C-alpha cells in the first residue's frame, strides 16, 4: 500500500517570512482600510487562525465576511509577489535533496500539510523550484479551516482515493518544525519527523512527542532512513 509523506512548508522547506509579512500587510489594508499594526504568531498555525487573531489584535470587529475576503486578498497579494519569493525567499538546507531522495522510495506519495492557503503554498514551492515531487491535489491546507489534525486525516483520505487503497495511519509521516504540528500529527496517529529549523528547539520538539528529531534536513540519508524506519511494516 502507498506511504504518505507530508511536508510542512514554512521553516521546514523554505523561509519566505519577509514576503509573507508584506502580503499580510497588503491584505489587511485591503480588507479593513487601515494599516496593519500587529501580525499574529504564525508557527504551526493555520491561515484562518492567524487571520482571526490578527484582526483581533488590531481591534477589528469581525464578521462572517472577513475570512473569505482576507483569504482572497492574501492570495492576490502573494501572487503579485512571485518574483519577490524567488529573489528574497530561500530553500532551507537539504530540503531539495530530501524531496528528491524520498521520491525514489518505493510506494511513496509526497504532498504538503501546511497552514498556508493552497494558492500561496503552491506559489512558494513553485517559485523556489520545490514542486516537482509533490502532489498538491492530496495535501491539506489552511484555506480549509480545519484543525491541523483533521487536515492530516483529510490528506490521508485524499491520497488513498487518488492512488488506490487505504493509507494506514502508521504509513503517514509528517515532516515539520513546530510542536503544534507534532501534536496535530499525534492526534491523527501519524508519525512525525521534526526539524529544528523554525523557532522550536530540538528539546521542545522531543517534548512535544516527535518520533524523530533532526537539526535540519541537510543529512539526506538520515531523513530517508527515518521515513523508512517509521513506515516499516511490523513483523508478523
Short mmCIF file of C-alpha atoms in Angstrom, two decimals:
data_model
loop_
_atom_site.label_atom_id
_atom_site.label_comp_id
_atom_site.label_asym_id
_atom_site.label_seq_id
_atom_site.Cartn_x
_atom_site.Cartn_y
_atom_site.Cartn_z
CA UNK A 1 0.00 0.00 0.00
CA UNK A 2 1.16 3.60 -0.52
CA UNK A 3 3.04 5.52 2.12
CA UNK A 4 2.25 9.20 2.53
CA UNK A 5 4.91 11.77 3.40
CA UNK A 6 3.50 15.21 4.18
CA UNK A 7 5.81 18.21 4.33
CA UNK A 8 5.20 21.39 6.24
CA UNK A 9 6.38 24.33 4.13
CA UNK A 10 7.41 27.42 6.12
CA UNK A 11 10.59 26.93 8.15
CA UNK A 12 10.70 23.26 7.18
CA UNK A 13 11.33 23.52 3.43
CA UNK A 14 11.56 27.28 2.85
CA UNK A 15 11.85 30.66 4.51
CA UNK A 16 9.73 33.36 2.88
CA UNK A 17 8.94 35.29 6.04
CA UNK A 18 9.59 38.79 4.69
CA UNK A 19 7.31 38.26 1.70
CA UNK A 20 4.62 36.74 3.90
CA UNK A 21 4.61 39.74 6.23
CA UNK A 22 4.36 42.13 3.28
CA UNK A 23 1.48 40.15 1.77
CA UNK A 24 -0.38 40.13 5.10
CA UNK A 25 0.05 43.89 5.44
CA UNK A 26 -1.37 44.48 1.97
CA UNK A 27 -4.27 42.08 2.50
CA UNK A 28 -5.11 43.59 5.89
CA UNK A 29 -5.24 47.10 4.50
CA UNK A 30 -7.33 45.99 1.53
CA UNK A 31 -9.90 44.30 3.80
CA UNK A 32 -10.02 46.79 6.68
CA UNK A 33 -8.99 50.05 5.06
CA UNK A 34 -6.23 50.70 7.58
CA UNK A 35 -2.60 49.67 8.05
CA UNK A 36 -1.56 46.51 9.84
CA UNK A 37 0.00 47.20 13.23
CA UNK A 38 0.47 43.69 14.67
CA UNK A 39 0.63 40.31 12.97
CA UNK A 40 -0.28 37.22 15.00
CA UNK A 41 2.24 34.44 15.59
CA UNK A 42 2.35 32.05 12.63
CA UNK A 43 4.37 28.96 13.66
CA UNK A 44 2.36 25.77 13.39
CA UNK A 45 -0.92 27.58 12.82
CA UNK A 46 -3.43 27.66 10.00
CA UNK A 47 -4.07 30.77 7.96
CA UNK A 48 -7.60 31.11 9.35
CA UNK A 49 -6.26 31.15 12.93
CA UNK A 50 -3.65 33.75 12.03
CA UNK A 51 -6.17 35.93 10.21
CA UNK A 52 -8.76 35.97 13.02
CA UNK A 53 -6.13 36.64 15.70
CA UNK A 54 -4.51 39.37 13.60
CA UNK A 55 -7.87 41.07 13.16
CA UNK A 56 -8.48 40.86 16.92
CA UNK A 57 -5.02 42.20 17.76
CA UNK A 58 -5.75 45.19 15.55
CA UNK A 59 -9.17 45.85 17.14
CA UNK A 60 -11.22 44.80 14.14
CA UNK A 61 -14.70 43.55 14.98
CA UNK A 62 -15.02 40.52 12.72
CA UNK A 63 -18.00 39.38 10.67
CA UNK A 64 -18.57 36.23 8.63
CA UNK A 65 -17.34 38.12 5.55
CA UNK A 66 -13.87 38.85 6.91
CA UNK A 67 -12.29 35.41 6.48
CA UNK A 68 -13.17 34.83 2.80
CA UNK A 69 -12.30 38.44 1.96
CA UNK A 70 -8.94 38.21 3.73
CA UNK A 71 -8.10 34.85 2.14
CA UNK A 72 -8.85 36.24 -1.32
CA UNK A 73 -6.80 39.38 -0.68
CA UNK A 74 -3.92 37.35 0.74
CA UNK A 75 -3.85 35.08 -2.32
CA UNK A 76 -3.79 38.10 -4.64
CA UNK A 77 -1.05 39.80 -2.60
CA UNK A 78 1.11 36.69 -2.63
CA UNK A 79 0.60 36.01 -6.34
CA UNK A 80 1.77 39.55 -7.07
CA UNK A 81 4.96 38.76 -5.16
CA UNK A 82 6.13 35.66 -7.04
CA UNK A 83 9.24 37.49 -8.12
CA UNK A 84 9.96 38.54 -4.54
CA UNK A 85 9.60 34.94 -3.37
CA UNK A 86 12.24 33.88 -5.89
CA UNK A 87 14.52 36.79 -5.02
CA UNK A 88 14.12 37.05 -1.24
CA UNK A 89 12.94 33.58 -0.24
CA UNK A 90 15.34 30.74 0.40
CA UNK A 91 15.26 26.98 0.30
CA UNK A 92 16.39 25.58 3.64
CA UNK A 93 19.46 23.33 3.77
CA UNK A 94 18.79 19.85 2.46
CA UNK A 95 15.15 20.45 1.51
CA UNK A 96 15.59 19.99 -2.22
CA UNK A 97 17.78 16.92 -1.79
CA UNK A 98 15.37 15.36 0.72
CA UNK A 99 12.37 15.75 -1.58
CA UNK A 100 14.30 14.18 -4.45
CA UNK A 101 15.63 11.29 -2.38
CA UNK A 102 12.23 10.46 -0.87
CA UNK A 103 10.70 10.47 -4.36
CA UNK A 104 12.91 7.48 -5.18
CA UNK A 105 11.46 5.36 -2.38
CA UNK A 106 9.03 2.66 -3.37
CA UNK A 107 5.30 3.33 -2.93
CA UNK A 108 5.70 6.83 -1.51
CA UNK A 109 3.37 9.75 -2.24
CA UNK A 110 4.62 13.19 -1.24
CA UNK A 111 2.42 16.19 -0.56
CA UNK A 112 2.13 19.10 1.85
CA UNK A 113 0.42 19.69 5.17
CA UNK A 114 0.51 23.40 5.75
CA UNK A 115 -1.24 26.25 7.45
CA UNK A 116 -0.90 28.26 4.23
CA UNK A 117 -3.84 28.61 1.91
CA UNK A 118 -3.46 26.40 -1.15
CA UNK A 119 -2.59 29.06 -3.76
CA UNK A 120 0.10 30.55 -1.54
CA UNK A 121 1.56 27.15 -0.69
CA UNK A 122 1.88 26.35 -4.38
CA UNK A 123 3.31 29.79 -5.19
CA UNK A 124 6.05 29.40 -2.58
CA UNK A 125 7.15 25.96 -3.71
CA UNK A 126 6.91 26.59 -7.45
CA UNK A 127 8.76 29.90 -7.22
CA UNK A 128 11.61 28.19 -5.37
CA UNK A 129 11.62 25.08 -7.58
CA UNK A 130 10.43 22.56 -5.00
CA UNK A 131 7.21 21.42 -6.64
CA UNK A 132 8.48 18.61 -8.88
CA UNK A 133 7.94 15.70 -6.47
CA UNK A 134 4.81 16.95 -4.69
CA UNK A 135 1.19 16.10 -5.46
CA UNK A 136 -0.71 19.22 -4.43
CA UNK A 137 -4.08 17.58 -5.05
CA UNK A 138 -3.84 15.40 -1.94
CA UNK A 139 -2.43 17.94 0.52
CA UNK A 140 -4.01 19.68 3.50
CA UNK A 141 -4.17 23.48 3.52
CA UNK A 142 -5.05 26.32 5.84
CA UNK A 143 -7.70 27.52 3.42
CA UNK A 144 -9.84 24.56 4.51
CA UNK A 145 -10.37 25.96 8.04
CA UNK A 146 -9.99 22.62 9.80
CA UNK A 147 -7.66 21.93 12.74
CA UNK A 148 -4.33 20.58 11.56
CA UNK A 149 -5.01 17.11 12.93
CA UNK A 150 -8.12 16.96 10.74
CA UNK A 151 -6.04 18.14 7.78
CA UNK A 152 -3.69 15.17 8.26
CA UNK A 153 -6.64 12.80 8.10
CA UNK A 154 -8.07 14.66 5.11
CA UNK A 155 -4.78 14.38 3.22
CA UNK A 156 -4.60 10.67 4.03
CA UNK A 157 -8.13 10.14 2.69
CA UNK A 158 -7.42 12.12 -0.47
CA UNK A 159 -4.21 10.20 -1.16
CA UNK A 160 -5.96 6.87 -0.64
CA UNK A 161 -8.71 7.81 -3.06
CA UNK A 162 -6.26 9.11 -5.66
CA UNK A 163 -3.75 6.29 -5.51
CA UNK A 164 -5.96 3.36 -4.58
CA UNK A 165 -6.42 1.61 -1.27
CA UNK A 166 -6.37 2.85 2.28
CA UNK A 167 -3.26 4.57 3.58
CA UNK A 168 -2.64 3.33 7.09
CA UNK A 169 -2.11 5.73 9.96
CA UNK A 170 1.30 4.15 10.54
CA UNK A 171 2.19 4.74 6.88
CA UNK A 172 1.72 8.50 7.19
CA UNK A 173 4.65 10.75 8.13
CA UNK A 174 4.56 14.49 8.75
CA UNK A 175 7.85 16.38 8.45
CA UNK A 176 7.56 19.71 10.27
CA UNK A 177 9.30 22.17 12.57
CA UNK A 178 6.83 23.17 15.29
CA UNK A 179 5.45 21.45 18.41
CA UNK A 180 1.92 22.30 17.25
CA UNK A 181 2.48 20.29 14.06
CA UNK A 182 3.90 17.39 16.04
CA UNK A 183 0.87 17.42 18.33
CA UNK A 184 -1.51 17.53 15.35
CA UNK A 185 0.19 14.50 13.80
CA UNK A 186 -0.01 12.59 17.07
CA UNK A 187 -3.75 13.30 17.33
CA UNK A 188 -4.13 11.93 13.78
CA UNK A 189 -1.94 8.90 14.68
CA UNK A 190 0.66 9.84 12.08
CA UNK A 191 4.40 9.50 12.52
CA UNK A 192 6.50 12.65 12.87
CA UNK A 193 9.93 13.83 11.86
CA UNK A 194 10.66 17.20 13.42
CA UNK A 195 13.44 19.52 12.31
CA UNK A 196 14.77 22.36 14.46
CA UNK A 197 14.77 24.89 11.62
CA UNK A 198 11.93 27.02 12.99
CA UNK A 199 11.57 28.67 16.38
CA UNK A 200 11.45 25.44 18.41
CA UNK A 201 14.50 23.72 19.83
CA UNK A 202 15.26 20.03 19.47
CA UNK A 203 14.33 19.56 23.14
CA UNK A 204 10.96 21.25 22.62
CA UNK A 205 10.24 19.06 19.62
CA UNK A 206 11.11 15.91 21.56
CA UNK A 207 8.94 17.13 24.41
CA UNK A 208 6.02 17.52 22.02
CA UNK A 209 6.36 13.82 21.15
CA UNK A 210 8.14 13.78 17.79
CA UNK A 211 9.19 10.28 16.73
CA UNK A 212 12.44 11.53 15.20
CA UNK A 213 14.14 14.90 15.73
CA UNK A 214 16.82 16.21 13.35
CA UNK A 215 18.68 19.52 13.50
CA UNK A 216 17.97 20.19 9.78
CA UNK A 217 17.18 18.31 6.58
CA UNK A 218 20.80 18.63 5.48
CA UNK A 219 21.68 14.97 6.14
CA UNK A 220 19.61 13.40 3.38
CA UNK A 221 20.42 9.83 4.37
CA UNK A 222 19.10 10.47 7.88
CA UNK A 223 15.82 11.83 6.52
CA UNK A 224 15.33 8.86 4.21
CA UNK A 225 16.28 6.36 6.90
CA UNK A 226 13.82 7.92 9.34
CA UNK A 227 10.97 7.67 6.84
CA UNK A 228 11.88 4.07 6.05
CA UNK A 229 12.07 3.12 9.71
CA UNK A 230 8.85 4.87 10.72
CA UNK A 231 6.77 3.33 7.93
CA UNK A 232 8.27 -0.16 8.02
CA UNK A 233 5.57 -2.79 8.46
CA UNK A 234 5.85 -4.60 11.82
CA UNK A 235 6.99 -8.20 11.77
CA UNK A 236 4.20 -10.74 11.93
#
